[in-house]
Tab-separated table of C-alpha atoms and ligand atoms in Angstrom:
chain	number	residue	atom	x	y	z
A	67	MET	CA	7.936	2.332	-16.739
A	68	THR	CA	6.733	-0.588	-18.730
A	69	LYS	CA	9.321	-2.874	-20.334
A	70	PHE	CA	7.033	-4.751	-22.663
A	71	CYS	CA	4.212	-3.459	-24.821
A	72	SER	CA	0.853	-4.330	-23.256
A	73	GLU	CA	-0.672	-4.506	-26.741
A	74	CYS	CA	1.770	-6.716	-28.647
A	75	GLY	CA	4.281	-7.950	-26.042
A	76	SER	CA	7.244	-6.463	-27.887
A	77	ALA	CA	10.218	-5.090	-25.925
A	78	GLU	CA	10.766	-2.351	-28.519
A	79	ILE	CA	9.566	0.457	-26.237
A	80	VAL	CA	11.201	3.835	-26.783
A	81	GLN	CA	10.733	7.246	-25.183
A	82	ARG	CA	9.588	9.702	-27.825
A	83	VAL	CA	7.329	12.719	-28.343
A	84	PRO	CA	4.596	11.429	-30.657
A	85	GLU	CA	3.512	13.588	-33.576
A	86	GLY	CA	1.102	16.294	-32.428
A	87	ASP	CA	2.025	15.727	-28.781
A	88	GLN	CA	4.140	17.779	-26.378
A	89	HIS	CA	5.152	15.106	-23.885
A	90	LEU	CA	7.657	12.270	-23.899
A	91	ARG	CA	5.755	8.988	-24.107
A	92	ALA	CA	6.645	5.329	-24.016
A	93	VAL	CA	5.936	4.320	-27.619
A	94	CYS	CA	6.027	0.782	-29.001
A	95	ASP	CA	8.180	0.689	-32.133
A	96	ASN	CA	6.646	-2.625	-33.129
A	97	CYS	CA	2.909	-1.816	-33.134
A	98	GLY	CA	2.886	1.960	-32.581
A	99	PHE	CA	0.880	1.836	-29.352
A	100	ILE	CA	1.433	4.834	-27.054
A	101	HIS	CA	1.546	3.968	-23.354
A	102	TYR	CA	0.049	7.069	-21.745
A	103	VAL	CA	0.718	7.557	-18.052
A	104	ASN	CA	-1.803	9.836	-16.357
A	105	PRO	CA	-2.455	10.879	-12.755
A	106	LYS	CA	-4.258	8.474	-10.470
A	107	ILE	CA	-7.303	9.413	-8.434
A	108	VAL	CA	-7.344	8.694	-4.726
A	109	ALA	CA	-10.691	8.839	-2.908
A	110	GLY	CA	-10.987	9.104	0.834
A	111	CYS	CA	-13.306	10.064	3.649
A	112	LEU	CA	-13.155	11.888	6.953
A	113	LEU	CA	-15.733	10.220	9.184
A	114	THR	CA	-16.926	11.700	12.443
A	115	TRP	CA	-18.840	10.397	15.435
A	116	ASN	CA	-19.847	12.616	18.347
A	117	GLY	CA	-17.335	15.250	17.309
A	118	LYS	CA	-14.454	12.794	16.990
A	119	ILE	CA	-12.584	11.933	13.796
A	120	LEU	CA	-11.829	8.390	12.652
A	121	LEU	CA	-8.175	7.695	11.849
A	122	ALA	CA	-6.493	4.446	10.843
A	123	LYS	CA	-2.888	3.513	11.522
A	124	ARG	CA	-1.272	2.161	8.372
A	125	ALA	CA	-0.161	-1.478	8.471
A	126	ILE	CA	1.446	-1.244	5.031
A	127	GLU	CA	4.094	0.860	3.339
A	128	PRO	CA	4.402	3.647	2.478
A	129	ARG	CA	4.279	5.391	5.856
A	130	LYS	CA	3.579	2.210	7.796
A	131	GLY	CA	2.768	2.986	11.437
A	132	TYR	CA	1.467	6.486	10.697
A	133	TRP	CA	-2.130	7.662	11.061
A	134	THR	CA	-4.225	8.346	8.006
A	135	LEU	CA	-7.740	9.046	6.841
A	136	PRO	CA	-9.270	6.089	5.005
A	137	ALA	CA	-8.308	6.678	1.370
A	138	GLY	CA	-7.008	4.772	-1.614
A	139	PHE	CA	-6.805	4.443	-5.358
A	140	MET	CA	-10.095	4.225	-7.199
A	141	GLU	CA	-11.024	0.978	-8.878
A	142	LEU	CA	-12.577	0.753	-12.307
A	143	GLN	CA	-16.403	0.710	-12.408
A	144	GLU	CA	-16.896	2.795	-9.268
A	145	SER	CA	-17.620	6.446	-8.535
A	146	THR	CA	-15.365	8.561	-6.342
A	147	ALA	CA	-17.956	8.464	-3.534
A	148	GLU	CA	-18.198	4.683	-3.827
A	149	ALA	CA	-14.416	4.436	-3.720
A	150	ALA	CA	-14.289	6.608	-0.591
A	151	ALA	CA	-16.926	4.451	1.105
A	152	ARG	CA	-15.134	1.251	0.106
A	153	GLU	CA	-11.880	2.510	1.585
A	154	CYS	CA	-13.674	3.285	4.863
A	155	TRP	CA	-14.749	-0.327	5.039
A	156	GLU	CA	-11.434	-1.853	3.936
A	157	GLU	CA	-9.287	0.191	6.291
A	158	ALA	CA	-11.578	0.785	9.253
A	159	LEU	CA	-14.606	-1.551	8.945
A	160	ALA	CA	-16.598	1.677	8.934
A	161	ARG	CA	-19.769	2.476	7.026
A	162	PRO	CA	-20.233	6.110	6.081
A	163	ILE	CA	-23.554	7.962	6.044
A	164	ASP	CA	-24.372	11.150	4.128
A	165	ILE	CA	-20.958	11.683	2.614
A	166	GLU	CA	-20.276	14.963	0.848
A	167	LEU	CA	-17.319	16.197	-1.142
A	168	MET	CA	-14.884	18.313	0.885
A	169	GLY	CA	-12.610	19.187	-2.006
A	170	VAL	CA	-9.907	18.233	-4.455
A	171	THR	CA	-6.164	18.223	-3.812
A	172	SER	CA	-3.731	17.903	-6.706
A	173	LEU	CA	-0.289	16.464	-6.051
A	174	PRO	CA	1.428	17.117	-9.389
A	175	HIS	CA	4.866	15.940	-8.237
A	176	ILE	CA	3.594	12.400	-7.677
A	177	GLY	CA	0.788	12.347	-10.250
A	178	GLN	CA	-2.119	11.976	-7.830
A	179	VAL	CA	-5.439	13.736	-7.279
A	180	TYR	CA	-7.222	13.313	-3.944
A	181	MET	CA	-11.007	13.552	-3.758
A	182	MET	CA	-11.815	13.836	-0.066
A	183	TYR	CA	-15.292	13.411	1.397
A	184	HIS	CA	-16.657	13.830	4.887
A	185	GLY	CA	-19.524	12.047	6.534
A	186	THR	CA	-20.877	10.379	9.630
A	187	LEU	CA	-19.735	7.032	10.958
A	188	ALA	CA	-22.769	4.749	10.926
A	189	ASP	CA	-23.732	3.655	14.466
A	190	GLY	CA	-20.298	4.755	15.721
A	191	GLU	CA	-19.052	1.298	14.782
A	192	TYR	CA	-15.609	0.574	13.404
A	193	GLY	CA	-12.807	-1.957	13.581
A	194	VAL	CA	-9.316	-2.656	12.358
A	195	GLY	CA	-9.338	-3.348	8.631
A	196	GLU	CA	-6.812	-5.409	6.690
A	197	GLU	CA	-4.549	-2.515	5.770
A	198	SER	CA	-4.530	-1.059	9.296
A	199	SER	CA	-2.869	-1.953	12.595
A	200	ASP	CA	-5.124	0.273	14.700
A	201	VAL	CA	-8.224	2.430	14.240
A	202	GLU	CA	-9.394	5.068	16.685
A	203	LEU	CA	-11.662	8.075	17.079
A	204	PHE	CA	-9.747	11.239	17.950
A	205	ALA	CA	-11.078	14.475	19.413
A	206	PRO	CA	-9.677	17.401	17.392
A	207	GLU	CA	-7.340	18.342	20.261
A	208	ASP	CA	-5.951	14.799	20.360
A	209	ILE	CA	-5.059	14.440	16.674
A	210	PRO	CA	-1.531	12.955	16.456
A	211	TRP	CA	-0.217	15.702	14.157
A	212	LYS	CA	3.387	14.493	14.280
A	213	GLN	CA	2.389	10.960	13.317
A	214	LEU	CA	0.241	11.611	10.252
A	215	SER	CA	0.958	9.681	7.082
A	216	PHE	CA	0.828	12.292	4.326
A	217	PRO	CA	0.630	16.074	3.808
A	218	VAL	CA	-2.814	15.698	2.230
A	219	VAL	CA	-4.107	14.057	5.419
A	220	HIS	CA	-2.684	16.915	7.454
A	221	PHE	CA	-4.326	19.454	5.145
A	222	THR	CA	-7.705	17.692	5.166
A	223	LEU	CA	-7.804	17.475	8.961
A	224	LYS	CA	-6.776	21.131	9.358
A	225	ARG	CA	-9.433	22.176	6.888
A	226	TYR	CA	-12.188	20.184	8.567
A	227	ILE	CA	-11.296	21.364	12.064
A	228	SER	CA	-11.221	24.986	10.854
A	229	GLY	CA	-14.943	24.663	10.135
A	230	GLU	CA	-14.569	26.065	6.599
A	231	MET	CA	-16.808	23.732	4.614
A	232	SER	CA	-16.841	25.326	1.139
A	233	VAL	CA	-15.456	22.940	-1.496
A	234	TYR	CA	-11.744	23.542	-1.978
A	235	ASP	CA	-9.303	23.142	-4.870
A	236	GLU	CA	-5.859	22.734	-3.307
A	237	VAL	CA	-2.386	21.981	-4.645
A	238	ILE	CA	0.370	20.321	-2.664
A	239	ASP	CA	3.322	20.451	-5.020
A	240	ARG	CA	6.244	19.351	-2.902
A	241	GLN	CA	7.278	17.916	0.431
A	242	THR	CA	6.813	20.808	2.835
A	243	ASP	CA	7.704	21.143	6.484
A	244	TRP	CA	4.208	19.893	7.324
A	245	LEU	CA	5.528	17.259	9.714
A	246	THR	CA	7.026	19.888	11.986
A	247	LYS	CA	4.160	22.354	11.779
A	248	GLY	CA	2.220	20.569	14.495
A	249	ALA	CA	-1.205	21.702	15.538
B	8	ZN	ZN1	3.369	-2.942	-29.284
């Protein structure tokens, strides 16, 4: 939580329910500014090439050393699809073609919403991006299920491999036993 008001620089920040509101907010007692905290959007992409799925091994915390789908927080001034494509490049030096929305996963307990796309890996070319220590194409039967980074990655891979391609609206609301579920 913020210590200083981003509007006036005052340290007079208090937790209070503003008039007409139902939630506790960080309110500046000096200038009255309300510091809203809202969920963040993460955009990512499942890229395939000849039936194999591109995964990147995380070189940064959290979950360093675990495999993930290219995904990350959206930047200002970009669309979700642009964010997904950018993450493919940053993490896996991969350019996506024909990406389409797979679905939306809400993670209310950590204030995140994942917008996951799928698409084709252009020319089958990829490399190890700055935030990764390794990048590889995996056949569905070779997915390292026990070494995946996050439940949402597990869910997205399961969904894709199931062949069910209708757009989904999923909620992952707590840490489940996903790590031990395996394939
Ligand atoms: Zn202020």
